């Protein structure tokens, strides 16, 4: 079965029965998908204490019987993420972190349990003023043209039909419906998501980033789900 949750932010304590009901009984047949801000790949090797803490956490997660998949958020060390080997899994490219932990790349379509998942991570960090470039924020948090082109290519190949969409942030129209204001720095990304929302056929769209639990159903029946601490099984 596939289980979806929101931002983890490197909080290992989240991986328990209390926080993820049913987690203790998940097996090799279960998959957990995280909608961004994974957070366990953060410190550089030059920060020995932080790096070793990350590695211990990843090794602990590697002992889980189930598979962990995640799209990147904005609070990620992209230099480190992209340094991991690129493998093929679920019919497309992934970064292999451990044997059961994989980063789902932007603009890719994966086939998981017979369903198509379109993934596209990234978002702008509105708290950049408190962060340092290449230390606590990375420019790659904002998608590039190559990633948008990859997304367009893959969506066209499946005639703009997928089952699920997994992202970190969401369409600008959904941001407004939730009572927030889209950040100007996210205009291109959220505008692209507006296009996906209307032009791509999908059953349900999951996203994190906003640290809230909310469901929005469009007049055409499409459902978008903001998810944070909760777990939804599909």
XYZ file of C-alpha atoms in Angstrom:
234
model
C 0.000 0.000 0.000
C 1.061 3.621 -0.527
C 0.964 6.068 2.389
C 1.369 9.846 2.000
C 2.539 12.407 4.553
C 3.916 15.938 4.644
C 7.144 17.654 5.638
C 9.417 15.671 7.947
C 12.231 18.210 8.518
C 14.657 15.570 9.733
C 12.458 14.575 12.667
C 13.227 10.897 13.191
C 10.678 10.630 15.999
C 7.903 10.993 13.393
C 8.547 7.429 12.204
C 6.533 5.678 14.888
C 3.110 4.187 15.475
C 1.869 7.205 17.415
C 2.719 9.700 14.654
C 2.080 7.378 11.716
C -0.778 5.047 12.660
C -0.125 1.606 11.225
C 3.617 2.213 10.751
C 4.608 -0.595 13.067
C 2.839 -3.115 10.833
C 4.104 -1.824 7.488
C 6.081 -4.376 5.501
C 8.200 -4.530 2.363
C 4.925 -4.170 0.461
C 4.331 -0.683 1.890
C 5.585 2.631 0.529
C 5.712 5.972 2.344
C 5.811 9.100 0.156
C 6.905 12.380 1.766
C 5.798 15.649 0.154
C 9.049 17.559 0.579
C 11.429 18.843 3.262
C 12.799 15.377 4.023
C 15.577 17.008 6.024
C 17.896 14.059 6.686
C 20.404 15.141 4.029
C 21.475 18.526 5.313
C 25.000 18.783 6.715
C 28.213 18.689 4.675
C 31.028 16.321 5.601
C 32.971 19.340 6.858
C 30.435 19.534 9.702
C 31.455 16.238 11.260
C 28.872 16.250 14.054
C 25.931 17.210 11.858
C 26.940 14.897 9.018
C 27.307 11.908 11.321
C 23.910 12.691 12.854
C 22.369 12.639 9.365
C 24.052 9.339 8.555
C 22.849 7.734 11.794
C 19.287 8.820 11.048
C 19.447 7.514 7.470
C 20.866 4.221 8.702
C 18.020 3.942 11.194
C 15.475 4.543 8.421
C 17.307 2.000 6.264
C 16.325 -0.624 8.828
C 12.633 -0.027 8.175
C 11.019 -2.828 6.165
C 9.078 -0.428 3.953
C 10.239 1.901 1.174
C 10.565 5.659 1.707
C 10.142 7.963 -1.288
C 10.269 11.755 -1.200
C 10.142 14.812 -3.391
C 12.424 17.665 -2.404
C 11.077 20.721 -0.653
C 12.823 24.043 -0.214
C 14.639 23.259 3.043
C 17.023 20.734 1.509
C 20.770 20.559 0.795
C 20.524 20.112 -2.961
C 24.261 19.805 -3.463
C 24.246 16.694 -1.308
C 21.037 15.273 -2.761
C 22.397 15.512 -6.293
C 25.639 13.830 -5.245
C 23.848 10.524 -4.627
C 23.902 7.941 -7.432
C 21.130 8.137 -10.001
C 19.329 4.829 -10.510
C 16.182 3.717 -12.297
C 13.202 2.711 -10.168
C 9.483 2.679 -10.824
C 10.262 3.263 -14.479
C 12.207 6.504 -14.114
C 15.269 8.153 -12.621
C 15.709 8.480 -8.864
C 18.508 9.318 -6.462
C 19.247 6.269 -4.336
C 19.939 7.295 -0.741
C 19.704 3.827 0.788
C 18.315 0.517 -0.484
C 14.854 1.568 0.710
C 15.132 5.386 0.468
C 14.837 7.234 -2.848
C 14.543 10.851 -3.941
C 11.881 11.316 -6.641
C 13.129 13.842 -9.181
C 11.318 16.865 -10.575
C 9.261 16.481 -13.710
C 9.206 12.674 -13.625
C 6.369 10.173 -13.896
C 6.713 6.968 -11.901
C 4.568 3.840 -12.033
C 3.922 2.642 -8.482
C 1.545 -0.221 -7.812
C 0.168 0.192 -11.319
C -0.601 3.915 -10.884
C 1.126 6.900 -12.481
C 2.631 9.485 -10.130
C 3.808 12.850 -11.451
C 6.373 14.418 -9.113
C 7.753 17.937 -8.949
C 9.489 19.214 -5.823
C 10.864 22.611 -4.891
C 9.640 25.947 -3.531
C 11.044 29.318 -2.485
C 12.233 29.763 1.111
C 10.482 32.850 2.426
C 12.875 32.793 5.400
C 15.985 33.288 3.236
C 16.774 36.490 5.091
C 17.666 34.306 8.084
C 19.723 31.824 6.044
C 23.068 31.643 4.261
C 23.456 30.587 0.660
C 24.915 27.080 0.264
C 24.865 26.662 4.036
C 21.195 26.845 5.001
C 19.512 27.485 1.651
C 20.380 26.513 -1.906
C 19.460 28.201 -5.187
C 18.314 24.838 -6.609
C 15.219 25.069 -4.411
C 13.685 26.940 -7.356
C 13.213 24.725 -10.451
C 15.131 25.431 -13.635
C 14.020 25.377 -17.281
C 15.445 21.904 -17.790
C 13.130 20.548 -15.088
C 10.076 22.305 -16.510
C 10.957 20.950 -19.949
C 11.358 17.468 -18.512
C 7.924 17.719 -16.929
C 6.312 18.912 -20.150
C 7.976 16.111 -22.118
C 6.856 13.377 -19.742
C 3.301 14.685 -19.376
C 2.958 14.840 -23.139
C 4.141 11.237 -23.440
C 1.229 10.056 -21.264
C -1.278 12.371 -22.982
C -1.492 14.511 -19.843
C -3.081 11.703 -17.842
C -1.731 10.540 -14.476
C -3.323 9.136 -11.342
C -1.597 11.190 -8.647
C 0.457 14.373 -8.383
C 3.041 14.762 -5.609
C 4.615 18.193 -5.041
C 5.924 20.354 -2.231
C 4.006 23.562 -2.846
C 0.839 23.918 -4.920
C -0.983 25.951 -7.593
C -1.375 29.663 -6.916
C -5.162 29.375 -7.065
C -5.095 26.764 -4.302
C -2.843 28.958 -2.169
C -5.481 31.694 -2.380
C -8.303 29.264 -1.586
C -6.428 28.277 1.577
C -6.350 31.930 2.613
C -2.701 32.680 1.831
C -0.932 34.879 -0.697
C 1.410 33.369 -3.310
C 4.978 34.630 -2.947
C 6.219 36.488 -6.000
C 9.381 34.350 -6.039
C 7.212 31.257 -6.506
C 5.190 32.796 -9.340
C 6.701 30.682 -12.117
C 6.483 27.416 -10.180
C 2.957 27.949 -8.855
C 1.864 29.256 -12.255
C 3.153 26.037 -13.801
C 1.159 24.117 -11.220
C -1.956 26.108 -12.244
C -1.398 24.766 -15.751
C -0.977 21.210 -14.446
C -4.106 21.515 -12.319
C -6.304 22.389 -15.279
C -4.614 20.636 -18.189
C -3.566 17.319 -16.626
C -6.045 14.595 -15.752
C -5.447 13.290 -12.214
C -7.421 11.812 -9.341
C -5.688 13.458 -6.404
C -2.849 15.901 -5.778
C -0.865 15.813 -2.532
C 1.396 18.651 -1.369
C 3.171 19.748 1.799
C 4.979 23.034 2.502
C 2.084 24.877 4.139
C 2.099 22.898 7.413
C -1.646 22.389 7.359
C -4.228 19.691 6.743
C -6.778 20.756 4.155
C -8.728 19.235 1.303
C -9.861 21.247 -1.714
C -12.237 19.742 -4.263
C -12.551 21.611 -7.556
C -15.857 21.889 -9.460
C -14.505 19.354 -11.972
C -14.036 16.808 -9.183
C -10.265 17.024 -8.933
C -9.055 16.876 -5.343
C -5.983 18.578 -3.880
C -4.799 17.699 -0.403
C -2.519 19.787 1.792
C -0.885 17.354 4.181
C 1.510 17.803 7.095
C 1.443 15.449 10.085
C -1.369 13.199 9.001
C -1.054 9.996 6.986
C -3.312 9.219 4.043
C -3.308 5.753 2.532
C -4.237 5.307 -1.114
